[in-house]
XYZ file of C-alpha atoms in Angstrom:
544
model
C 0.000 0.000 0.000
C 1.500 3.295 -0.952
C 2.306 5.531 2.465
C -0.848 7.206 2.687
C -3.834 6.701 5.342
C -5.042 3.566 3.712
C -1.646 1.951 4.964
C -2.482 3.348 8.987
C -5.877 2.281 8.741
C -4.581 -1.401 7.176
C -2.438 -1.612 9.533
C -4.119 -1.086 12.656
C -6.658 -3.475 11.183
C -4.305 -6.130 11.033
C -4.070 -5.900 14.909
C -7.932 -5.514 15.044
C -8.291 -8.341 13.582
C -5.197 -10.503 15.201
C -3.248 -11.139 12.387
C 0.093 -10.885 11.998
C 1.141 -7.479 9.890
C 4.158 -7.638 7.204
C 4.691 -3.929 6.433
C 5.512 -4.199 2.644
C 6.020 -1.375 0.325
C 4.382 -1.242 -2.969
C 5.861 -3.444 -5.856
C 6.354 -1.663 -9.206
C 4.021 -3.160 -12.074
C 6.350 -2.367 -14.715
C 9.105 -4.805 -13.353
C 10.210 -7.827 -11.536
C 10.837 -6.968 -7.756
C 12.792 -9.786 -5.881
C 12.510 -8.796 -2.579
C 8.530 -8.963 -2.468
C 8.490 -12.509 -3.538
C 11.403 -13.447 -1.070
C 9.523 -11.972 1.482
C 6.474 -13.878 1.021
C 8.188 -17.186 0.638
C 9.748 -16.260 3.755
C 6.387 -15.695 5.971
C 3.999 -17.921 3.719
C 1.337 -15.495 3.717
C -2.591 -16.019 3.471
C -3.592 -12.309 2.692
C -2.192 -9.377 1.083
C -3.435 -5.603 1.362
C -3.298 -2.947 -1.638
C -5.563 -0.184 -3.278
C -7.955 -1.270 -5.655
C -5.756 0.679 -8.233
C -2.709 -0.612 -7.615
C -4.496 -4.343 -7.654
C -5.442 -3.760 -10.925
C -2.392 -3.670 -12.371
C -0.443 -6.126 -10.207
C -2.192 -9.051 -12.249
C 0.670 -9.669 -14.809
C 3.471 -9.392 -11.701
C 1.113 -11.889 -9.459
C 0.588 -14.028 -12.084
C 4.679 -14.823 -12.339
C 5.186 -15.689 -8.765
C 3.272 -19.190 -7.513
C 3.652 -17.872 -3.577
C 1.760 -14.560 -4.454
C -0.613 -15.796 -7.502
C -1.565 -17.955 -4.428
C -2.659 -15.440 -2.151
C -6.426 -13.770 -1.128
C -5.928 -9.989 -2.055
C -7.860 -7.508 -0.702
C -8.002 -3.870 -1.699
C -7.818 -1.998 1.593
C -9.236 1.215 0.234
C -12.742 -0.767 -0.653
C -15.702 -0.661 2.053
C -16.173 -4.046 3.700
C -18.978 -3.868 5.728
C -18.048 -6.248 8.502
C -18.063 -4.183 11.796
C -21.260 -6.307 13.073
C -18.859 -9.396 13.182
C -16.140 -8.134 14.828
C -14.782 -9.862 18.052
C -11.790 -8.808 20.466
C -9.344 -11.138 19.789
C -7.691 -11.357 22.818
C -4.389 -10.506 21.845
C -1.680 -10.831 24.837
C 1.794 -8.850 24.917
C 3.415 -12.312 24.225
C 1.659 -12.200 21.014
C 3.419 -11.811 17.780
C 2.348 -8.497 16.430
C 4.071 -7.918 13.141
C 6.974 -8.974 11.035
C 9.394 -6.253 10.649
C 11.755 -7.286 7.704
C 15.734 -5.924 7.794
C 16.003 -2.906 5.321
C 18.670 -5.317 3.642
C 21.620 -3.312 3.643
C 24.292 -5.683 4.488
C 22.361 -9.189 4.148
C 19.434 -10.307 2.828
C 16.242 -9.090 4.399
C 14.915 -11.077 7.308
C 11.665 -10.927 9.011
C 11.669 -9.622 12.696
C 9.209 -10.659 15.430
C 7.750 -8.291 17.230
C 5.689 -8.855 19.856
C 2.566 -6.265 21.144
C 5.020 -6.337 24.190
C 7.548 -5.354 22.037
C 6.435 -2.408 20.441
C 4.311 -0.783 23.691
C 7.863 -1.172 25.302
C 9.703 0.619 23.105
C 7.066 3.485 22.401
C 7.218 4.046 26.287
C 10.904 4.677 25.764
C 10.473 7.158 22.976
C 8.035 9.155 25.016
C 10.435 8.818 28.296
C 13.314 10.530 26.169
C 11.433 13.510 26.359
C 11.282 14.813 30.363
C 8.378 17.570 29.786
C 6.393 14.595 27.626
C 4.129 16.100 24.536
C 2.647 19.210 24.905
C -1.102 19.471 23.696
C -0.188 21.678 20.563
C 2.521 18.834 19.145
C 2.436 18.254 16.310
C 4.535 15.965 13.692
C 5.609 15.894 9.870
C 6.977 12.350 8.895
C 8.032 11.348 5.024
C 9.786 8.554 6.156
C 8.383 5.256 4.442
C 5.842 3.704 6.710
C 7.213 0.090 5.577
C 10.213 0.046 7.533
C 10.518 1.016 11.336
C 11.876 4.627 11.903
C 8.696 5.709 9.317
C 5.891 2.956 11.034
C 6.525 3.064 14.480
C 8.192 6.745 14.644
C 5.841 8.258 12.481
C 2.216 6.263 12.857
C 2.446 4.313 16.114
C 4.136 6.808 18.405
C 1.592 9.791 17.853
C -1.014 7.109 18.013
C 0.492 6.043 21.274
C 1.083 9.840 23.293
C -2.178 11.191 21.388
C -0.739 13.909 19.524
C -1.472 14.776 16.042
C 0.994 14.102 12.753
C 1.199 14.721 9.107
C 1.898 12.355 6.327
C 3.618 13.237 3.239
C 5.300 10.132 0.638
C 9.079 9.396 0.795
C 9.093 10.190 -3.112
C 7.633 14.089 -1.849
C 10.417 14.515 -0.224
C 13.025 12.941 -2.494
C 11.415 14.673 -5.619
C 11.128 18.284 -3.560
C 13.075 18.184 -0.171
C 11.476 22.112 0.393
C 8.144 20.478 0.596
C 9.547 18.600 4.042
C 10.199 21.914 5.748
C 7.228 23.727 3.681
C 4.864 21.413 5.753
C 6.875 21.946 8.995
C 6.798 25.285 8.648
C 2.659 25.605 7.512
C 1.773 22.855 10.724
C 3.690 25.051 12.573
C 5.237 21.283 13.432
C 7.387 20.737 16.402
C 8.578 16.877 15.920
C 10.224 14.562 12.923
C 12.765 12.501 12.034
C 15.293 12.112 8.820
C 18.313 10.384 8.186
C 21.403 11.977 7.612
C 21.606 12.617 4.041
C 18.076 14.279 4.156
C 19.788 17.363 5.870
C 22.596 17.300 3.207
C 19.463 16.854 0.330
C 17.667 20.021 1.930
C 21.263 22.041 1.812
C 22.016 21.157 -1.873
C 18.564 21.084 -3.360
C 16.952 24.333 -1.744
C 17.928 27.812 -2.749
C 18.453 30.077 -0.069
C 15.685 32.313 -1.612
C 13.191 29.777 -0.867
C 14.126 29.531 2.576
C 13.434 33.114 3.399
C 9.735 32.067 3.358
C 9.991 29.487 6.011
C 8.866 29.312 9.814
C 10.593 26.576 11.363
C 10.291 28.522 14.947
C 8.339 25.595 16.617
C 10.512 22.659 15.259
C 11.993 21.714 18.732
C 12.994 17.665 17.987
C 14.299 15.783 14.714
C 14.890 12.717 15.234
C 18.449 11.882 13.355
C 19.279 8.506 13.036
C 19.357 5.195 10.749
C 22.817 6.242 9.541
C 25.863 7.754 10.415
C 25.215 10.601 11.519
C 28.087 13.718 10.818
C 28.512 16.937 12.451
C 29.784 18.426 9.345
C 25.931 17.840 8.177
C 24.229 19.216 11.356
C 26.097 22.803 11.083
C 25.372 23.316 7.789
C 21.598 22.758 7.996
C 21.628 24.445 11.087
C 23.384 27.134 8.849
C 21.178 27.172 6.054
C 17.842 27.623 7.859
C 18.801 29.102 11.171
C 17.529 32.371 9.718
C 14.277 30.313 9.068
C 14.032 30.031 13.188
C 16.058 26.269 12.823
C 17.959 25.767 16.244
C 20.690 23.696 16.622
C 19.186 21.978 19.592
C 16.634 20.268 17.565
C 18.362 18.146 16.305
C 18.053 14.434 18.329
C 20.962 12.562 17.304
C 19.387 8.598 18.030
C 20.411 4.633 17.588
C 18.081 2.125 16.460
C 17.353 -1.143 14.744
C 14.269 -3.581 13.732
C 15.425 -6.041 16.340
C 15.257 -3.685 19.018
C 11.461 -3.074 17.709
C 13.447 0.732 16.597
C 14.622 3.012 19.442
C 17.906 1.924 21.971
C 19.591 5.325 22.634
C 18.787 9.350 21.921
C 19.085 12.464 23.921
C 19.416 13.753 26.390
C 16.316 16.090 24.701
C 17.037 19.797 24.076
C 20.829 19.850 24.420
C 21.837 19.047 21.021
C 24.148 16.953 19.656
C 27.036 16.259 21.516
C 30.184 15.854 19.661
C 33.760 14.222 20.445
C 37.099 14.619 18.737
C 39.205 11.434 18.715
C 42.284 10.218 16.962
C 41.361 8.678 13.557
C 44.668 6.910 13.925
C 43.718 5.428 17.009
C 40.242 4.490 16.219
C 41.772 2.272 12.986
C 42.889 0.312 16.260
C 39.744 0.281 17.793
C 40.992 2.360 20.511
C 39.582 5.766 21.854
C 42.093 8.817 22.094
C 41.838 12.430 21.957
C 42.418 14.102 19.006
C 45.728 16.229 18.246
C 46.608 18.726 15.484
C 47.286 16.320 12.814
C 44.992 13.566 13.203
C 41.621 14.465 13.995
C 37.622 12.959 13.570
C 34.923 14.455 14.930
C 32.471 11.994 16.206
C 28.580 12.653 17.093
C 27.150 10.833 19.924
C 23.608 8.789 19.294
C 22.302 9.810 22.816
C 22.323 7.806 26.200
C 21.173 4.569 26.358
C 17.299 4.322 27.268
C 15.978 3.758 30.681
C 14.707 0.132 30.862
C 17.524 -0.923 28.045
C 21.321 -1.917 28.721
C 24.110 -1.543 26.229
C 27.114 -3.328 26.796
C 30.483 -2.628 24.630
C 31.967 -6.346 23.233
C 34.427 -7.594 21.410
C 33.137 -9.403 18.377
C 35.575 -11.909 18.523
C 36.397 -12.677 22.268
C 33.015 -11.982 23.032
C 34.886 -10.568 26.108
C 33.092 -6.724 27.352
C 35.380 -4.293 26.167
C 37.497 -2.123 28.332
C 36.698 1.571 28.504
C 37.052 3.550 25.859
C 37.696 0.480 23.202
C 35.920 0.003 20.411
C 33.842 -3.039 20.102
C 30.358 -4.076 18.957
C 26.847 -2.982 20.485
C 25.025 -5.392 22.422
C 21.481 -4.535 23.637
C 19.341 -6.864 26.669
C 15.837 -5.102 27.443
C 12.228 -6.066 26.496
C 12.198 -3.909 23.365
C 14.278 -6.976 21.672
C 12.652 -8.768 19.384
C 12.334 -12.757 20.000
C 14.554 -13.355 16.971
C 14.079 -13.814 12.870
C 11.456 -15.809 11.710
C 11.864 -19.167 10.526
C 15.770 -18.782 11.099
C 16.440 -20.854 14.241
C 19.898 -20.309 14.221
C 20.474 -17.013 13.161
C 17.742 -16.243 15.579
C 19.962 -18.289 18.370
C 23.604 -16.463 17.011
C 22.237 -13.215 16.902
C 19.216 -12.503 19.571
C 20.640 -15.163 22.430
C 24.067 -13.677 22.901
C 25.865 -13.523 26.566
C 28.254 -12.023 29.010
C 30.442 -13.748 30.994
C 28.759 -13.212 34.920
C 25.592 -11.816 33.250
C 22.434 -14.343 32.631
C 20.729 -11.613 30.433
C 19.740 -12.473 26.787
C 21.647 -9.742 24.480
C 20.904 -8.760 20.845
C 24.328 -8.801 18.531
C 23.688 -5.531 16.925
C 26.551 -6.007 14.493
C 27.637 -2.372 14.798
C 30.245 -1.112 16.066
C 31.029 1.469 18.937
C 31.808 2.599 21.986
C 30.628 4.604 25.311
C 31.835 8.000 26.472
C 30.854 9.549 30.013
C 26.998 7.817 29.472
C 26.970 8.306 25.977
C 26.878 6.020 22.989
C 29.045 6.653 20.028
C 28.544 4.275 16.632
C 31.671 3.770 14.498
C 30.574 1.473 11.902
C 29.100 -1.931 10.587
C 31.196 -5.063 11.792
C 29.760 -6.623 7.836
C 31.171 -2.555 6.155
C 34.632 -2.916 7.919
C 37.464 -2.393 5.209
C 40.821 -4.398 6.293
C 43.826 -3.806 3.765
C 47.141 -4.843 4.539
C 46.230 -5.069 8.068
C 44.687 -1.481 9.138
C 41.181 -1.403 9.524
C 39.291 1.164 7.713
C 35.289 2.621 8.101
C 33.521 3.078 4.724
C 31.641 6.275 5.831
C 34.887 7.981 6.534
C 36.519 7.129 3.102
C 33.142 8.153 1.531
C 33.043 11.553 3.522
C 36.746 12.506 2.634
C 35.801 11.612 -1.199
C 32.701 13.437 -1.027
C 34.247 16.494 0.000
C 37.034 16.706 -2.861
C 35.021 18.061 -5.318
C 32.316 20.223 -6.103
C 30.810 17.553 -8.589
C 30.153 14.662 -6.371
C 27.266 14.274 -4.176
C 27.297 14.782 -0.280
C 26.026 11.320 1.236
C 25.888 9.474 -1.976
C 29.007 7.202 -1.891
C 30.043 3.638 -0.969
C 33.396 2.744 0.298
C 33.992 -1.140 0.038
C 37.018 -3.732 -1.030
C 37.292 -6.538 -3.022
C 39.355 -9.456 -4.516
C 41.858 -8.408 -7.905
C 40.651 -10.984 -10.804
C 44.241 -12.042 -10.684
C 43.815 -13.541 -6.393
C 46.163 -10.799 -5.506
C 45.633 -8.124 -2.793
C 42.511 -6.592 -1.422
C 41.518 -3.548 -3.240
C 39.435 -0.456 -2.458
C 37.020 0.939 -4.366
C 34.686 4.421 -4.595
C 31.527 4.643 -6.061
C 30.276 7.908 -6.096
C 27.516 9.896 -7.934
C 27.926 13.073 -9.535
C 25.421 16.095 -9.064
C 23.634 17.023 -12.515
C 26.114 20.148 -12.735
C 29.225 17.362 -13.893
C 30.842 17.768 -16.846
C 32.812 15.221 -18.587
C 36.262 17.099 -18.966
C 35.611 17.069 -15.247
C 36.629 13.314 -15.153
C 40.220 13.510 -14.510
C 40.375 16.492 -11.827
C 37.475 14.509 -9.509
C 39.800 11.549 -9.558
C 42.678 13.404 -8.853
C 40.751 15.121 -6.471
C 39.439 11.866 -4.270
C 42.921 10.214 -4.654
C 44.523 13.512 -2.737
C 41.868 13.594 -0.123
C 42.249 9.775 0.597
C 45.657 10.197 0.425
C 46.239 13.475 2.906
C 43.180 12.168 5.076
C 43.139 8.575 5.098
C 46.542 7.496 4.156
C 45.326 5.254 1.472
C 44.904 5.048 -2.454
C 41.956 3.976 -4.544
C 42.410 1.304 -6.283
C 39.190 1.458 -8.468
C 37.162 4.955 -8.526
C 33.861 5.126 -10.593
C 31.259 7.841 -11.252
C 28.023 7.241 -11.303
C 25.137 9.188 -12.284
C 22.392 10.319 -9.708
C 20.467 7.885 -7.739
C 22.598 4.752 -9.472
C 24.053 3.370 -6.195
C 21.817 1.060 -4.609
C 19.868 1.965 -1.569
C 17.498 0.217 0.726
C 13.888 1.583 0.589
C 14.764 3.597 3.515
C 16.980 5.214 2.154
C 20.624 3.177 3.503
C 23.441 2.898 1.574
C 23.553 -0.868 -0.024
C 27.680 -0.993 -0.222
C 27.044 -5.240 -1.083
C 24.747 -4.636 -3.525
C 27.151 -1.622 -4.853
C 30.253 -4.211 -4.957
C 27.964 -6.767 -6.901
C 26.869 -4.328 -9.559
C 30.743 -3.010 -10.159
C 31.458 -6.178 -10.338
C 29.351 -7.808 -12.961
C 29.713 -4.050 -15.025
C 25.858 -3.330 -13.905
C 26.634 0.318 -12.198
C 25.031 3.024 -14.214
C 28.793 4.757 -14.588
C 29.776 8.269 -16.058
C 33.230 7.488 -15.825
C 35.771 5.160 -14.494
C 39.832 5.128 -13.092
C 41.690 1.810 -12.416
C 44.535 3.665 -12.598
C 47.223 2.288 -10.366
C 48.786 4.776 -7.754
C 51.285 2.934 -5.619
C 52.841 5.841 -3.779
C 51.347 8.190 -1.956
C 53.955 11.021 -2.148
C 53.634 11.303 -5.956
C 49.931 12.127 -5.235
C 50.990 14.877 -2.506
C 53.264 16.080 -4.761
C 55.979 14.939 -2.148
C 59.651 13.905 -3.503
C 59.919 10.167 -3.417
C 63.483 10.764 -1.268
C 61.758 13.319 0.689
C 61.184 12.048 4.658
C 58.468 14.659 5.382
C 55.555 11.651 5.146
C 57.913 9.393 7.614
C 58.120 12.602 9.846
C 54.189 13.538 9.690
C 53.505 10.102 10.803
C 56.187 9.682 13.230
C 55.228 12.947 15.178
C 51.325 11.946 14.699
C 52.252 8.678 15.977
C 54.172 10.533 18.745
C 51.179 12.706 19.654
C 48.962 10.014 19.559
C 50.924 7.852 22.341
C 51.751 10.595 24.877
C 48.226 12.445 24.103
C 49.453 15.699 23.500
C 48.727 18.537 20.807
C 52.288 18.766 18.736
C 51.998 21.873 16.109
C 53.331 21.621 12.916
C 57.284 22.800 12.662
C-alpha cells in the first residue's frame, strides 16, 4: 500500500483483527521486484493488502510468482462492511504483532518478530526521552516510508500512542522536492520529525536560499536523526542554512536504532543538542579511543544515552569478552524492546538474539555495529559486515566516503560507498569508490574529480583507490529507507551493472607522488612519526 492513510488504517486493522502485519512497500508493475516474492516465501502469507488501483495492475506481476498468484488480495481502500462481526481477539503482549523485515543493507532481508510487548515497550521509551512529555499543541511531519521502522513506528504508532497529532507526506515528496519537508513543517507550525542523515545534506544542496526566506521553522523543537551515520559536518550546515528560518541547533536528536530492538535503543538527552567528540582517527583504525591532536583528527557525534529500561554493553566481536573503557567493540542490547529473533531462522535467531556475558544471565541482541561509550553516551563507528581491512589497518567506509565526497564540487554529499574486493588475478585486497555526480558534472571534469578523491584519501586517510567510478544520480543502490547498499554496490561493479559516467583503475602505488611529495623526501615518515608521537603521549604537537 502506498504511504498514505489507507496503509495506517490497514495496519491497525491487522491488529484488530489478530493477524500478523508484514509492512511491505508497494511493488512496481512495470518490473520484476525480488525482494517482495522473497519476502512472502519467507512468511507464507494467506492475505495481502493494496488499493484497488494498484491491484489492478499487479495481475501480470502476481501471475509470475506461484507464492503470491496464491494469495487472497484484498483492496484496503474498498468498504467491507463487517463491523457487526467483529470480536476482540484477545491478543496478549506475548503475542506476535508484526513482522518487521531488515532494510537489507548488508544481508538479505529477514523478518523480525515483534511482539505487542515489544512495540508498547519501546514506544514508552520514545516518550520517556522527552522529560516535559508532549505538549497538547505537538504536532509531527513524517516522510519517512511507513514500511520500515523509523517511518511505522516513529511516524504512525508513536503519535497514536502519546495522542498527539501528525502529518503524512510520501518518501518520493520529499526525495522529488526536499522544500516540501520543511514547507509542511513550517505551515503545521510542526514541532517533531525525524530524517536520516543525508536528508539534511538533500535540503542544503537542493533548496535555494531564496526559498528559505519564506519558512517558519520557529516551533521545530525535535528531529529525530538517526538510521545512519550521523556527521557533524551535516548538522552545522543545515543548522546554517535555515537558522535564519528560526532552525535551532538543539533540535536536532541525534538517536540509535534497529528492527530487532522493535526501533529506538539510545537518543538524547532532549534539548541539548548533539554532543560531539574529537578522537584520533589513527587510534580508532585500532579500535581504541584517544583524543584528538593537530594532525589527526575525527569528529564523532554521539547517538544519545542509552534508554531507561535498556542496557548496552560494549563487546568484542571476537572474544566476546566486554570491552574495556574507551575500546571500540560491537553494540550489544538486553531489554524487552528486543525482538524474540528472525522468523523461521532458528539459528540465526539463536547467534544473533541469544548472545551472553560472561557473569551476566541476560539475553543480548548482537547488533553487528560497532562502537563505543563516552561519560553515558553512545558513540557508533561502523558496521562489523562494512569494515574495510587492507594490509592489516582497519578502515570505516563512511569515513573514506566523507573525505571523497568532500574533494570536489561535482560529487554528491552522502551518496558514496566505500567497500574492497578481490583483484581478478587472487592478488591483494583492493578499495574501491563509487560515487555519484550532481547534474552540474561535466565530462572534462573526469580527470580532476579523480585526482581530487585520490589527494583527499591520500592526505586524510593514508590510502589510495584502487578502483574509482562515477556514477550518475540515484545509481548506487539503496534500501527503501533510504541506507546505503555498499554489497549490492560491490555486486553491480562487479558484474559491469553500475550506471557509470566514468571510471579510473589507474594504479597509484605511492602516496607522495599524489601529494606532490619527492619520493626521497622524509616529510611523510616525519608527519607520521610525530602523529604517531602525539597520539601515544596524548598531546597537541603543532606543525614545525
Amino acid at each position: 500500500i502506498p504511504p498514505a492513510l489507507d496503509y495506517a488504517a490497514a495496519s491497525f486493522g491487522c491488529r484488530y483483527a489478530g493477524v500478523v502485519a508484514v509492512p511491505a512497500y508497494p511493488a512496481n508493475p512495470r518490473r520484476p521486484d525480488p525482494r517482495i516474492p522473497s519476502m512472502a516465501r519467507d512468511c507464507e502469507p494467506e492475505v495481502a493488502l493494496t488499493t484497488s488501483a494498484l491491484l489492478s495492475r499487479l495481475d501480470h506481476w502476481r501471475g509470475g510468482d506461484e507464492q503470491l498468484a496464491a494469495l487472497r488480495w484484498i483492496a484496503a481502500d474498498e468498504p467491507l462492511d463487517c463491523a457487526a462481526e467483529w470480536r476482540d481477539p484477545g491478543a496478549r503482549g506475548s503475542d506476535l504483532a508484526m513482522l518487521q523485515y531488515t532494510s537489507g543493507s548488508t544481508a538479505a532481508p529477514k523478518g523480525v518478530m515483534l511482539s505487542h510487548r515489544n512495540l508498547l515497550h519501546n514506544l514508552s521509551l520514545i516518550r520517556s526521552a522527552f522529560p516535559v512529555r508532549h505538549a497538547p499543541d505537538d504536532v509531527g511531519v513524517f516522510w519517512l516510508p511507513p514500511f520500515h521502522d523509523m517511518g511505522l513506528i516513529g511516524g504512525i504508532l508513536q503519535p497514536c500512542y502519546v495522542g498527539r497529532g501528525a502529518v503524512l507526506m510520501s518518501s518520493a515528496t520529499f526525495l522529488q522536492r526536499p522544500l516540501a519537508w520543511l514547507e509542511a513543517m513550517s505551515k503545521y507550525r510542526a514541532t517533531t520529525s525525524a530524517a536520516p542523515n543525508f536528508a539534511f545534506d538533500l535540503c542544503v544542496e537542493r533548496i535555494q536560499r531564496e526559498e528559505a526566506r519564506g519558512l517558519d521553522l520557529s516551533a521545530w523543537h525535535t528531529v529525530f536523526d538517526g538510521a545512519e551515520p550521523i556527521r557533524a559536518e551535516t548538522i552545522d550546515r543545515f543548522t546554517r542554512a535555515f537558522g535564519e528560518a528560526g532552525f535551532r541547533r538543539e533540535a536536532f536528536f541525534p538517536c540509535y536504532g534497529l528492527a530487532e530492538g522493535t526501533l529506538f535503543v539510545s537518543g538524547g538527552p532532549w534539548s541539548q543538542g548533539p554532543s560531539t567528540l574529537d578522537v584520533s582517527r589513527a587510534a580508532l583504525e585500532e579500535k581504541r579511543v584517544r583524543p584528538a591532536t593537530a594532525g589527526d583528527r575525527l569528529r564523532l557525534v554521539a547517538s544519545g544515552s542509552p534508554a531507561s529500561g535498556q542496557t548496552v554493553r560494549i563487546v568484542d566481536p571476537d572474544t566476546l569478552l566486554p570491552c574495556d573503557d574507551r575500546r571500540v567493540g560491537e553494540i550489544w542490547v538486553a531489554g524487552e524492546s528486543v525482538a524474540a529473533g528472525y522468523w523461521n531462522k532458528p539459528q540465526e535467531s539463536r547467534d544473533t538474539f541469544d548472545a551472553r556475558v560472561s557473569g551476566d544471565d541476560r539475553r543480548y541482541l548482537r547488533t553487528g555495529d560497532l562502537g563505543f561509550l563516552d561519560d553515558g553516551q553512545l558513540f557508533v563507528t561502523g558496521r562489523l559486515k562494512d569494515l574495510i581491512i587492507l594490509n592489516g589497518r582497519n578502515y570505516y567506509p563512511q569515513d573514506l566516503e566523507l573525505a571523497a565526497e568532500r574533494s570536489h564540487p561535482s560529487l554528491r554529499p552522502g551518496h558514496a560507498a566505500a567497500f574492497a574486493f578481490h583483484a581478478v588475478d587472487g592478488g591483494h585486497e583492493q578499495l574501491a569508490l563509487a560515487l555519484e555526480v550532481t547534474r552540474h558534472h561535466r565530462e572534462t571534469e573526469n580527470e580532476a574529480v579523480f585526482t581530487a578523491v585520490r589527494r583527499a584519501l591520500a592526505e586524510r586517510e593514508g590510502v589510495l583507490p584502487d578502483v574509482i567510478v562515477l556514477v550518475r544520480q540515484n545509481g548506487i543502490p539503496r534500501t527503501s529507507s533510504g541506507k546505503v547498499q555498499r554489497r549490492a554496490t560491490r555486486t553491480r561493479l562487479l558484474e559491469n551493472a553500475l550506471d557509470c559516467v566514468a571510471r579510473s583503475d589507474e594504479r597509484v602505488d605511492d602516496i607522495a607522488d599524489v601529494l606532490g611529495i619527492a619520493s626521497d623526501s622524509s616529510a611523510p615518515l616525519e608527519a607520521w612519526l610525530r602523529r604517531w608521537v602525539a597520539d601515544e603521549l596524548q598531546i597537541d604537537v603543532r606543525p614545525v
